[in-house]
């Protein structure tokens, strides 16, 4: 969405979204609607959608929407003002998704759900809640990708962690790869999963520092 507006992720988030906190301390982002009677979308004009090429999953799926975030199944808004409802053409969900270019959005949403529904937050996993530091880490890695990219490339991150050169090149150029890298970082930093490895020199320094404390 921000690419259609030629904005950085930070600027887009400030201007067009509201940040909320879920029960587990997970930061959630909601689109800031206009302060008019209908709470209109800020990107819809009389000429159409300003960000049509980069419209989000919910807009592509409309007037179809999921039963819930945890269950398979879809409903249709029969009262929708969507002009496509008047065409008389019948679609399967699979056909509609293909027509609207939703496959990549589904793929990224599934990866995001694996983070937000992780066992770390479940009762069996300890019922953990993110503190402000971890919530900020997740916010940058999932939403504020420009800032996350700065964190990676303007610090000693790649001197400390062993990351393949081809991966580094991909996340320089491709935001989808950068987002997947962010999910990987969350798994390492919050869930303590083995998704990163320290470089040998960095590990030696950590061991020396630990011995010094002991």
GROMACS .gro file of C-alpha atoms in nm:
model
  214
    1UNK     CA    1   0.000   0.000   0.000
    2UNK     CA    2   0.275   0.244   0.093
    3UNK     CA    3   0.450   0.184  -0.239
    4UNK     CA    4   0.150   0.322  -0.428
    5UNK     CA    5   0.173   0.633  -0.209
    6UNK     CA    6   0.553   0.664  -0.249
    7UNK     CA    7   0.595   0.671   0.128
    8UNK     CA    8   0.834   0.501   0.367
    9UNK     CA    9   0.678   0.238   0.591
   10UNK     CA   10   0.727   0.468   0.891
   11UNK     CA   11   0.550   0.762   0.725
   12UNK     CA   12   0.266   0.544   0.596
   13UNK     CA   13   0.207   0.392   0.939
   14UNK     CA   14   0.201   0.736   1.104
   15UNK     CA   15  -0.039   0.890   0.853
   16UNK     CA   16  -0.278   0.610   0.772
   17UNK     CA   17  -0.287   0.359   1.057
   18UNK     CA   18  -0.368   0.318   1.424
   19UNK     CA   19  -0.155   0.087   1.639
   20UNK     CA   20  -0.337  -0.138   1.885
   21UNK     CA   21  -0.222  -0.403   2.133
   22UNK     CA   22  -0.372  -0.751   2.144
   23UNK     CA   23  -0.421  -0.950   2.463
   24UNK     CA   24  -0.080  -1.113   2.424
   25UNK     CA   25   0.092  -0.777   2.377
   26UNK     CA   26   0.108  -0.833   2.001
   27UNK     CA   27   0.098  -0.500   1.812
   28UNK     CA   28  -0.186  -0.486   1.560
   29UNK     CA   29  -0.238  -0.231   1.283
   30UNK     CA   30  -0.575  -0.092   1.174
   31UNK     CA   31  -0.639   0.143   0.883
   32UNK     CA   32  -0.738   0.493   0.994
   33UNK     CA   33  -1.069   0.573   0.824
   34UNK     CA   34  -1.187   0.922   0.732
   35UNK     CA   35  -1.386   1.119   0.991
   36UNK     CA   36  -1.699   1.131   0.779
   37UNK     CA   37  -2.044   0.980   0.829
   38UNK     CA   38  -1.954   0.655   0.654
   39UNK     CA   39  -1.601   0.622   0.796
   40UNK     CA   40  -1.481   0.603   0.436
   41UNK     CA   41  -1.156   0.451   0.318
   42UNK     CA   42  -0.893   0.726   0.272
   43UNK     CA   43  -0.778   0.575  -0.058
   44UNK     CA   44  -1.112   0.569  -0.239
   45UNK     CA   45  -1.183   0.869  -0.462
   46UNK     CA   46  -1.464   0.942  -0.713
   47UNK     CA   47  -1.224   0.811  -0.979
   48UNK     CA   48  -1.164   0.484  -0.795
   49UNK     CA   49  -0.902   0.333  -0.567
   50UNK     CA   50  -0.574   0.524  -0.542
   51UNK     CA   51  -0.379   0.211  -0.447
   52UNK     CA   52  -0.562  -0.048  -0.658
   53UNK     CA   53  -0.246  -0.226  -0.773
   54UNK     CA   54  -0.130  -0.267  -0.411
   55UNK     CA   55  -0.469  -0.305  -0.244
   56UNK     CA   56  -0.464  -0.538   0.058
   57UNK     CA   57  -0.604  -0.889   0.102
   58UNK     CA   58  -0.938  -0.777   0.246
   59UNK     CA   59  -1.007  -0.548  -0.051
   60UNK     CA   60  -0.912  -0.818  -0.302
   61UNK     CA   61  -1.139  -1.073  -0.135
   62UNK     CA   62  -1.440  -0.840  -0.093
   63UNK     CA   63  -1.735  -0.911  -0.087
   64UNK     CA   64  -1.610  -1.251   0.036
   65UNK     CA   65  -1.475  -1.271   0.389
   66UNK     CA   66  -1.348  -1.556   0.612
   67UNK     CA   67  -1.564  -1.710   0.885
   68UNK     CA   68  -1.279  -1.655   1.132
   69UNK     CA   69  -0.900  -1.630   1.144
   70UNK     CA   70  -0.872  -1.986   1.277
   71UNK     CA   71  -1.130  -2.168   1.061
   72UNK     CA   72  -1.155  -2.250   0.693
   73UNK     CA   73  -1.471  -2.122   0.530
   74UNK     CA   74  -1.605  -1.805   0.371
   75UNK     CA   75  -1.920  -1.596   0.369
   76UNK     CA   76  -2.050  -1.343   0.116
   77UNK     CA   77  -2.179  -0.997   0.202
   78UNK     CA   78  -2.511  -1.015   0.018
   79UNK     CA   79  -2.577  -0.646   0.086
   80UNK     CA   80  -2.249  -0.541  -0.070
   81UNK     CA   81  -2.239  -0.238  -0.299
   82UNK     CA   82  -1.969  -0.416  -0.500
   83UNK     CA   83  -2.056  -0.373  -0.870
   84UNK     CA   84  -1.932  -0.724  -0.943
   85UNK     CA   85  -2.237  -0.862  -0.760
   86UNK     CA   86  -2.451  -0.738  -1.052
   87UNK     CA   87  -2.258  -0.924  -1.322
   88UNK     CA   88  -2.433  -1.257  -1.265
   89UNK     CA   89  -2.111  -1.458  -1.301
   90UNK     CA   90  -2.053  -1.735  -1.049
   91UNK     CA   91  -1.709  -1.793  -0.902
   92UNK     CA   92  -1.557  -2.061  -0.684
   93UNK     CA   93  -1.337  -1.932  -0.401
   94UNK     CA   94  -1.034  -2.074  -0.583
   95UNK     CA   95  -1.126  -1.895  -0.907
   96UNK     CA   96  -1.192  -1.567  -0.724
   97UNK     CA   97  -0.858  -1.581  -0.545
   98UNK     CA   98  -0.673  -1.648  -0.869
   99UNK     CA   99  -0.855  -1.365  -1.046
  100UNK     CA  100  -0.770  -1.118  -0.769
  101UNK     CA  101  -0.405  -1.223  -0.732
  102UNK     CA  102  -0.448  -1.338  -0.374
  103UNK     CA  103  -0.211  -1.638  -0.361
  104UNK     CA  104   0.094  -1.441  -0.244
  105UNK     CA  105  -0.119  -1.261   0.018
  106UNK     CA  106  -0.246  -1.595   0.150
  107UNK     CA  107   0.110  -1.722   0.170
  108UNK     CA  108   0.230  -1.421   0.370
  109UNK     CA  109  -0.081  -1.426   0.591
  110UNK     CA  110  -0.019  -1.791   0.681
  111UNK     CA  111   0.337  -1.706   0.783
  112UNK     CA  112   0.205  -1.417   0.995
  113UNK     CA  113  -0.056  -1.641   1.160
  114UNK     CA  114   0.220  -1.886   1.254
  115UNK     CA  115   0.370  -1.599   1.454
  116UNK     CA  116   0.055  -1.464   1.616
  117UNK     CA  117  -0.090  -1.809   1.698
  118UNK     CA  118   0.243  -1.952   1.813
  119UNK     CA  119   0.245  -2.192   2.111
  120UNK     CA  120   0.452  -1.930   2.295
  121UNK     CA  121   0.126  -1.742   2.357
  122UNK     CA  122  -0.090  -2.047   2.434
  123UNK     CA  123  -0.167  -2.180   2.782
  124UNK     CA  124   0.034  -2.495   2.707
  125UNK     CA  125   0.331  -2.281   2.604
  126UNK     CA  126   0.323  -2.067   2.916
  127UNK     CA  127   0.067  -1.807   2.810
  128UNK     CA  128   0.343  -1.554   2.750
  129UNK     CA  129   0.277  -1.187   2.684
  130UNK     CA  130   0.517  -0.959   2.498
  131UNK     CA  131   0.689  -0.686   2.693
  132UNK     CA  132   0.739  -0.346   2.525
  133UNK     CA  133   1.082  -0.439   2.387
  134UNK     CA  134   0.962  -0.758   2.220
  135UNK     CA  135   0.644  -0.587   2.099
  136UNK     CA  136   0.857  -0.317   1.934
  137UNK     CA  137   1.076  -0.584   1.774
  138UNK     CA  138   0.770  -0.756   1.627
  139UNK     CA  139   0.623  -0.423   1.512
  140UNK     CA  140   0.935  -0.334   1.313
  141UNK     CA  141   0.986  -0.682   1.167
  142UNK     CA  142   0.621  -0.718   1.058
  143UNK     CA  143   0.511  -0.364   0.973
  144UNK     CA  144   0.786  -0.101   0.971
  145UNK     CA  145   1.008  -0.274   0.718
  146UNK     CA  146   1.215   0.033   0.630
  147UNK     CA  147   1.323   0.064   0.993
  148UNK     CA  148   1.382  -0.311   1.017
  149UNK     CA  149   1.602  -0.292   0.707
  150UNK     CA  150   1.803  -0.008   0.864
  151UNK     CA  151   1.848  -0.220   1.176
  152UNK     CA  152   1.991  -0.502   0.964
  153UNK     CA  153   2.217  -0.301   0.735
  154UNK     CA  154   2.321  -0.007   0.954
  155UNK     CA  155   2.432  -0.212   1.255
  156UNK     CA  156   2.676  -0.501   1.296
  157UNK     CA  157   2.397  -0.756   1.249
  158UNK     CA  158   2.572  -0.944   0.968
  159UNK     CA  159   2.901  -0.939   1.159
  160UNK     CA  160   2.731  -1.119   1.446
  161UNK     CA  161   2.493  -1.358   1.270
  162UNK     CA  162   2.586  -1.604   0.998
  163UNK     CA  163   2.359  -1.515   0.706
  164UNK     CA  164   2.413  -1.646   0.353
  165UNK     CA  165   2.527  -1.382   0.099
  166UNK     CA  166   2.242  -1.469  -0.138
  167UNK     CA  167   1.991  -1.412   0.142
  168UNK     CA  168   2.146  -1.072   0.220
  169UNK     CA  169   2.115  -0.973  -0.147
  170UNK     CA  170   1.752  -1.088  -0.161
  171UNK     CA  171   1.643  -0.889   0.143
  172UNK     CA  172   1.815  -0.581  -0.001
  173UNK     CA  173   1.595  -0.595  -0.310
  174UNK     CA  174   1.275  -0.779  -0.221
  175UNK     CA  175   1.033  -0.673   0.055
  176UNK     CA  176   0.865  -1.014   0.062
  177UNK     CA  177   1.203  -1.172   0.135
  178UNK     CA  178   1.265  -0.901   0.396
  179UNK     CA  179   0.933  -0.978   0.565
  180UNK     CA  180   1.010  -1.351   0.570
  181UNK     CA  181   1.349  -1.267   0.721
  182UNK     CA  182   1.164  -1.064   0.984
  183UNK     CA  183   0.949  -1.364   1.074
  184UNK     CA  184   1.268  -1.568   1.107
  185UNK     CA  185   1.416  -1.303   1.339
  186UNK     CA  186   1.102  -1.304   1.554
  187UNK     CA  187   1.123  -1.682   1.588
  188UNK     CA  188   1.484  -1.654   1.702
  189UNK     CA  189   1.453  -1.353   1.929
  190UNK     CA  190   1.111  -1.406   2.087
  191UNK     CA  191   1.039  -1.779   2.057
  192UNK     CA  192   1.401  -1.894   2.108
  193UNK     CA  193   1.391  -2.108   1.795
  194UNK     CA  194   1.711  -2.209   1.620
  195UNK     CA  195   1.662  -1.993   1.309
  196UNK     CA  196   1.995  -1.806   1.330
  197UNK     CA  197   2.351  -1.902   1.408
  198UNK     CA  198   2.620  -1.680   1.556
  199UNK     CA  199   2.939  -1.636   1.356
  200UNK     CA  200   3.235  -1.807   1.519
  201UNK     CA  201   3.409  -1.481   1.613
  202UNK     CA  202   3.090  -1.340   1.763
  203UNK     CA  203   3.036  -1.660   1.960
  204UNK     CA  204   3.392  -1.645   2.093
  205UNK     CA  205   3.332  -1.290   2.217
  206UNK     CA  206   3.007  -1.394   2.386
  207UNK     CA  207   3.180  -1.685   2.561
  208UNK     CA  208   3.466  -1.460   2.674
  209UNK     CA  209   3.219  -1.205   2.810
  210UNK     CA  210   3.032  -1.481   2.995
  211UNK     CA  211   3.355  -1.614   3.146
  212UNK     CA  212   3.443  -1.261   3.257
  213UNK     CA  213   3.111  -1.233   3.442
  214UNK     CA  214   3.159  -1.574   3.604
   0.00000   0.00000   0.00000
